[in-house]
Short mmCIF file of C-alpha atoms and ligand atoms in Angstrom, two decimals:
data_model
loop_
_atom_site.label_atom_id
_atom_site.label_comp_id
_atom_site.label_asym_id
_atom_site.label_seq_id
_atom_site.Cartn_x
_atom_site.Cartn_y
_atom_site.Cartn_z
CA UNK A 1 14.48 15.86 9.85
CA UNK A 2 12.65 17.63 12.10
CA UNK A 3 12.08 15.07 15.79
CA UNK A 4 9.81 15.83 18.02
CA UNK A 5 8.93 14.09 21.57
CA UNK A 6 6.15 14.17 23.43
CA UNK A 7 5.19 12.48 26.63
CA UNK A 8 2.19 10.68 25.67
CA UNK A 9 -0.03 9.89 23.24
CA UNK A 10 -2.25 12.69 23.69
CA UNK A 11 0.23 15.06 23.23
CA UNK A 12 1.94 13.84 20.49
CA UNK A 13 -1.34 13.80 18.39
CA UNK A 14 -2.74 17.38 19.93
CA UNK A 15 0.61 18.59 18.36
CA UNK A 16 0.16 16.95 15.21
CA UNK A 17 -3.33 17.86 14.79
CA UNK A 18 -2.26 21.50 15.23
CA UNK A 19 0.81 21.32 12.80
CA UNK A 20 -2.62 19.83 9.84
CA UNK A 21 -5.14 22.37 11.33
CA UNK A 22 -2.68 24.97 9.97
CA UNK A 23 -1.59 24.05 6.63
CA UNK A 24 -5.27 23.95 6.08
CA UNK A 25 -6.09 27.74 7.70
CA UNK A 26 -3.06 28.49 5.55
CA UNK A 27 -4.42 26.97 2.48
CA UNK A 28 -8.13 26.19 2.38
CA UNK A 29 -7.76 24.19 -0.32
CA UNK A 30 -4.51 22.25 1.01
CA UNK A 31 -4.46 18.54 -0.96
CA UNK A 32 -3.99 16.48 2.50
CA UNK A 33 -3.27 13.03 2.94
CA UNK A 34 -3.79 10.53 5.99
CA UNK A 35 -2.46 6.99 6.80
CA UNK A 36 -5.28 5.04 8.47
CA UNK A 37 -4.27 2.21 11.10
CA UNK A 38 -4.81 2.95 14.83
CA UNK A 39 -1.88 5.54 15.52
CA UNK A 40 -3.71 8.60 13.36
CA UNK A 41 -7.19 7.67 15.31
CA UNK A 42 -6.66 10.17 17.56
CA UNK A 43 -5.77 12.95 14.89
CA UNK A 44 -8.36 12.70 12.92
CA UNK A 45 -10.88 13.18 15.95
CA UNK A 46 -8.96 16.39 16.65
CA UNK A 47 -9.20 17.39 13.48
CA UNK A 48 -12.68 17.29 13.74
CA UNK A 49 -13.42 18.67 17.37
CA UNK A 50 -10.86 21.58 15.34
CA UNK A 51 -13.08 21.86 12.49
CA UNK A 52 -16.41 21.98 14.59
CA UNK A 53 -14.92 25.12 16.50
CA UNK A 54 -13.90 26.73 13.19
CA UNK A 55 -10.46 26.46 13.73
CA UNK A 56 -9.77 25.28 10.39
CA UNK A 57 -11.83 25.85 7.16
CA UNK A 58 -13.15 22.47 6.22
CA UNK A 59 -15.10 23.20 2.88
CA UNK A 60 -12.45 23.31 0.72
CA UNK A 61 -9.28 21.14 1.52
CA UNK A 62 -8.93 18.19 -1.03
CA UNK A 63 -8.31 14.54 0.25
CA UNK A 64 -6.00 11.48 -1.09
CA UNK A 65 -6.12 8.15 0.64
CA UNK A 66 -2.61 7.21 1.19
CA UNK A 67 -3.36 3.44 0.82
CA UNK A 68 -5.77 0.57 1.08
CA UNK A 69 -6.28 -2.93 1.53
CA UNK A 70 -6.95 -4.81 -1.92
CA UNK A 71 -9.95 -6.92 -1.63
CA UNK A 72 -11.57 -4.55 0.88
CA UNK A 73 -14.02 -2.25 0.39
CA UNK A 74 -15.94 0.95 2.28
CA UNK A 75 -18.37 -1.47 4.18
CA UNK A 76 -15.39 -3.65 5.89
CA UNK A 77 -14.53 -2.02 9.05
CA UNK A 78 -10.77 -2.08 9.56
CA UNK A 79 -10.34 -0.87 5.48
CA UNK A 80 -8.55 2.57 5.34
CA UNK A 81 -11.50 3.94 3.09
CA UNK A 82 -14.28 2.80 6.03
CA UNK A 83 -11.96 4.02 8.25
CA UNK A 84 -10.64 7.27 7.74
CA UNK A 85 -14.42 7.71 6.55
CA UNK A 86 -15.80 6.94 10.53
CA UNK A 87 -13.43 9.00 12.25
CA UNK A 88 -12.29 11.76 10.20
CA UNK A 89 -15.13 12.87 7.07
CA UNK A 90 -18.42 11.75 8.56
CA UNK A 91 -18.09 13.40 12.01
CA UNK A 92 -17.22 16.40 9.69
CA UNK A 93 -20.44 16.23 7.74
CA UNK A 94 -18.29 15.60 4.72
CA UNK A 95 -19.34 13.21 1.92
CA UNK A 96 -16.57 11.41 -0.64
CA UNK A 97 -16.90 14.27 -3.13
CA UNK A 98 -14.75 15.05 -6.28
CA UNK A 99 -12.23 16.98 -4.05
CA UNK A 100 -11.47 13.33 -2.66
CA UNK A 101 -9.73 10.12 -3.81
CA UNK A 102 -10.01 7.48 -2.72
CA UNK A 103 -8.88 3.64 -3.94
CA UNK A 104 -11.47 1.53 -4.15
CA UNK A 105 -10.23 -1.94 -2.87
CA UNK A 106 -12.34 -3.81 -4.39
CA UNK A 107 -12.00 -2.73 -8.32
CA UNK A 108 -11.41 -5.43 -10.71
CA UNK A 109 -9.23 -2.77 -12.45
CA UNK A 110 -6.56 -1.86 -10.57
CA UNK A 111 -4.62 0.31 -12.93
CA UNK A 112 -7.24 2.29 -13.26
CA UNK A 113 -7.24 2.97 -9.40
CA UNK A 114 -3.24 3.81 -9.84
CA UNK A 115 -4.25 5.91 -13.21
CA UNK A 116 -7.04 7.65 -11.33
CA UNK A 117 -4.78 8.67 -7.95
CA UNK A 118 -1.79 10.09 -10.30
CA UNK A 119 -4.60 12.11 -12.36
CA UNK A 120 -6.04 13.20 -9.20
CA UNK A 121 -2.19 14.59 -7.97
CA UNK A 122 -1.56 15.76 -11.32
CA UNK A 123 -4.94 17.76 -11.08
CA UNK A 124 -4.18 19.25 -7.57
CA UNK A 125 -0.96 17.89 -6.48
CA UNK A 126 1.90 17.61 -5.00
CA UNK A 127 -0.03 16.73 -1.24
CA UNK A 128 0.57 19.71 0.91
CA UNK A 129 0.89 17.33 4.27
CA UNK A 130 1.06 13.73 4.51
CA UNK A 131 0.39 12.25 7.73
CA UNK A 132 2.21 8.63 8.15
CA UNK A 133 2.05 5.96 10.58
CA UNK A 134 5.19 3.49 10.84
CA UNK A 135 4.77 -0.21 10.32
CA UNK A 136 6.63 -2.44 12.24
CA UNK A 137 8.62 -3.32 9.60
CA UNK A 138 9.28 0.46 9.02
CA UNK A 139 6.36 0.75 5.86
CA UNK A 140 4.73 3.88 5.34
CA UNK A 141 1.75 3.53 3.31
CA UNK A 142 2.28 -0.02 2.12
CA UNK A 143 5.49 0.66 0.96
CA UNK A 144 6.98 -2.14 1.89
CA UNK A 145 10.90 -3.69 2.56
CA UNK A 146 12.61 -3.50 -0.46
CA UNK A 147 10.56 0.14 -1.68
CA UNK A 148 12.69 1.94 -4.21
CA UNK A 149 12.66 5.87 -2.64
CA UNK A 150 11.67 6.58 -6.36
CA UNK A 151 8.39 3.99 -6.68
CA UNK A 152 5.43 5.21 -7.60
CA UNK A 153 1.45 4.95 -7.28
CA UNK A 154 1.56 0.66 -7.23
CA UNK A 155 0.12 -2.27 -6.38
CA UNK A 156 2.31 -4.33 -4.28
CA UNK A 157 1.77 -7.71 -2.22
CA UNK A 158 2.02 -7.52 1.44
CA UNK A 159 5.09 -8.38 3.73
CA UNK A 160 4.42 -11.27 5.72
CA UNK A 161 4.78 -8.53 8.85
CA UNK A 162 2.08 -6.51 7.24
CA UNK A 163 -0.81 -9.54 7.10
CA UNK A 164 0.46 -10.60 10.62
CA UNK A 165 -0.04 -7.28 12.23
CA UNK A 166 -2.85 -6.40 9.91
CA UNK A 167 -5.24 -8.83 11.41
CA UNK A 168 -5.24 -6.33 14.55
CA UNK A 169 -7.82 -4.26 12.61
CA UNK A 170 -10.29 -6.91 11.37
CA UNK A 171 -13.23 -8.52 13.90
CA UNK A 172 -13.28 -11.72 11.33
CA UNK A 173 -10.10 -12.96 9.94
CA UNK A 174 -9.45 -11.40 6.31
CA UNK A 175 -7.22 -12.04 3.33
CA UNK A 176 -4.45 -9.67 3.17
CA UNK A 177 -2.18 -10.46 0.46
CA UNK A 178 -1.96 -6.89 -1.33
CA UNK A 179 -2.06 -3.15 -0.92
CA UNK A 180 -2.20 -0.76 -3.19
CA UNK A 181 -0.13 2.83 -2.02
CA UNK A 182 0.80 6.01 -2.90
CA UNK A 183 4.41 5.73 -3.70
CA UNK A 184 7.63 6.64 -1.75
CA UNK A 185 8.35 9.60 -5.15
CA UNK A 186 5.04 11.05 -3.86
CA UNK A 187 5.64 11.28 -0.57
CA UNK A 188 8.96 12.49 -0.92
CA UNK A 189 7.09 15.33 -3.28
CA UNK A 190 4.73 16.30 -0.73
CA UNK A 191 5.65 19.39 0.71
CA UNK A 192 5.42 18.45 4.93
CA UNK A 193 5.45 14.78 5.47
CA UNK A 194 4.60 13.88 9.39
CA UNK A 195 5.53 10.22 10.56
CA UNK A 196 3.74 9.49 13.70
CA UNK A 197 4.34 6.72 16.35
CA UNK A 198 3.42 6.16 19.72
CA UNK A 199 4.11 2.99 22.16
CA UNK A 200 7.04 1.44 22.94
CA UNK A 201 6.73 -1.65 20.25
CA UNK A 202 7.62 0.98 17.48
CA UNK A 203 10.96 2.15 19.37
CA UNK A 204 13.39 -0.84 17.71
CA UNK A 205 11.67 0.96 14.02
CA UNK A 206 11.65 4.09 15.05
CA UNK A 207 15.57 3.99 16.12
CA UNK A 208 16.62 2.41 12.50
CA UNK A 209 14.23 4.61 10.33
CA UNK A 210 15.33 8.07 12.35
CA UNK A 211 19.01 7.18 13.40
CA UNK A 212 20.65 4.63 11.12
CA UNK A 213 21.57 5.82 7.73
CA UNK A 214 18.81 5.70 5.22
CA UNK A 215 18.08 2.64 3.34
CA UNK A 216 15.60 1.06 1.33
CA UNK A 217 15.06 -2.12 3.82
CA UNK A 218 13.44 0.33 5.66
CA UNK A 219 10.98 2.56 4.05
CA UNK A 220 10.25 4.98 6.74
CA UNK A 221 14.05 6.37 6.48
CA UNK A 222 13.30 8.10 3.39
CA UNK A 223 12.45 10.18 5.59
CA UNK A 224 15.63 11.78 6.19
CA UNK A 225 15.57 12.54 3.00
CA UNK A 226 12.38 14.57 2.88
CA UNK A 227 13.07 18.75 3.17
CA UNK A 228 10.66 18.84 5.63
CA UNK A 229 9.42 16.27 7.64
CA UNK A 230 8.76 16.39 11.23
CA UNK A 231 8.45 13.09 13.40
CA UNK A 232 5.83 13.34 16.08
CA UNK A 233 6.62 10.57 19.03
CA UNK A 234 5.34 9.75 22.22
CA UNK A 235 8.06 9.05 24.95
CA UNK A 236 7.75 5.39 24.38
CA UNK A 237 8.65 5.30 20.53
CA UNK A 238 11.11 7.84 20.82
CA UNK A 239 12.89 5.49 23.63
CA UNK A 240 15.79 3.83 22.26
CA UNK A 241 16.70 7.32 19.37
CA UNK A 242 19.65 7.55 21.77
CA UNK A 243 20.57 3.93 22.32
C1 F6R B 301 -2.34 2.63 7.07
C2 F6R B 301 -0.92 2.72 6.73
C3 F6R B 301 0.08 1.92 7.47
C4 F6R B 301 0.06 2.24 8.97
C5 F6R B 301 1.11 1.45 9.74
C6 F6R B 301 1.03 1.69 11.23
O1 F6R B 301 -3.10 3.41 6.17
O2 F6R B 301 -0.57 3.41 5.81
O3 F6R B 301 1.36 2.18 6.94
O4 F6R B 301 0.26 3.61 9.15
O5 F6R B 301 0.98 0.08 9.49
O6 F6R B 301 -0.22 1.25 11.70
P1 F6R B 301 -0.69 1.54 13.19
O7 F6R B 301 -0.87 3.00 13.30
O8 F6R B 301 -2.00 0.79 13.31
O9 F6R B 301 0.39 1.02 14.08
#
C-alpha cells in the first residue's frame, strides 16, 4: 500500500483531488465513488474548482454513493446523498441522472436499494476510484468492526462509535441505528481505492489499519490488501505510523 504524507490538510486533499481529476481525464466515463463525512469536503470542492477550469471532463463519469444513513433522506443535511449532492454535483451543474446511484435512505425496501447498487456495478462496474474516509473505529463506508473482507452490498446496524461520532453531522439530534454500504468485496474490486485522513484524532486508527497486520476488527486494513491503494494523510494522522 501505497502511504503518502502531507503536511496539512490542504495538501493532502489538493493531492488527492489530482490523483481523481486524472482517472477521470483518463477515462471520461470512470465509475467513481466518494465517502461523504467531513474529511472528503475539501475534495469534492476541488474537484469542482477542477472541473470548472476543464481540467477534467465532467459529462460523462458515472457516480456510486459509497453509503448512507438509513432513515435519512436527500433533504436532511448531514445525509451522504444531501451531502455529496451540496458540495460535489450541484456546484458542478450536475443533476442525479441515470449515470448515478444513489441509496435512497429512506426506502421501505431496502433490498431493492442493495439489488439496485449491485445492478448498477454489474452495468458499469468494478468503481475505477473509491475515495474513503476512516472512522474512528477504522470503518470505511459503514463497514463496520467485525466486516468480513468478502461482504457485500448490505444493510448493517451501526457501531455504537458510529451513532456517537455521527451526531457531529446533524444540527438536531437523529436516529442512527443503521447504514446501508457498499461492501468491503467491492471495494477491494475497485481498481484505485484512496483512504483519506487528516487530524491527529485519526492517528491511534490510522497506525492499526496501515501498520498492524490486517484484520477484520478493523475494516480499514483491508486495505493492505488492495493492489492499489494509496493513503493520503495529513502530518497529524500519519503521526504515530512509526510509533
Ligand atoms: C461517510 C463514510 C464514513 C466516513 C468516516 C469518516 O460516507 O463512508 O465511513 O468516511 O466515518 O468520517 P469523517 O471524514 O467525517 O471523519
Amino acid at each position: 500500500m501505497d502511504i503518502r504524507i502531507f503536511p496539512n490538510h490542504e495538501a493532502m486533499t489538493a493531492a488527492a483531488a489530482d490523483a481523481v481529476a486524472g482517472v477521470i481525464t483518463r477515462k471520461p466515463d470512470a465509475l467513481i465513488c466518494l465517502a461523504a463525512g467531513h474529511t472528503p469536503v475539501d475534495l469534492m470542492k476541488r474537484l469542482v474548482v477542477h472541473a470548472r477550469e476543464g481540467k477534467f471532463p465532467k459529462d460523462r463519469f458515472r457516480f456510486i454513493s459509497l453509503d448512507e444513513w438509513v432513515g435519512l433522506g436527500p433533504k436532511d443535511s448531514g445525509s451522504c446523498i444531501h451531502d455529496v449532492g451540496k458540495y460535489f454535483l450541484d456546484d458542478m451543474g450536475l443533476e442525479r441522472g441515470a449515470r448515478m446511484f444513489f441509496f435512497d435512505g429512506l426506502a421501505k425496501d431496502m433490498q431493492a436499494q442493495i439489488d439496485g447498487a449491485k445492478a448498477f456495478l454489474a452495468a458499469h462496474g468494478p468503481i475505477d476510484v473509491i475515495v474513503l474516509g476512516i472512522g474512528m473505529n477504522g470503518h470505511i463506508g459503514f463497514n463496520e468492526v467485525g466486516s468480513a473482507f468478502d461482504s457485500d452490498v448490505r444493510v448493517l446496524p451501526l457501531d455504537e462509535t458510529s451513532k456517537t461520532v455521527g451526531a457531529k453531522y446533524f444540527d438536531t439530534p437523529r436516529t442512527l441505528e443503521s447504514g446501508i454500504t457498499i461492501g468491503m468485496r467491492q471495494i477491494l474490486e475497485a481498481k484505485k481505492a484512496f483512504l483519506l485522513a487528516s487530524s491527529a484524532k485519526k492517528a491511534d486508527i490510522v497506525r492499526q489499519a496501515l501498520k498492524d497486520p490486517p484484520t477484520e476488527r478493523v475494516p480499514a486494513s483491508v486495505l493492505q490488501k488492495h493492489p492499489a491503494a494509496t493513503a493520503f494523510l495529513d502530518a497529524g494522522a500519519a503521526a504515530k505510523l512509526n510509533g
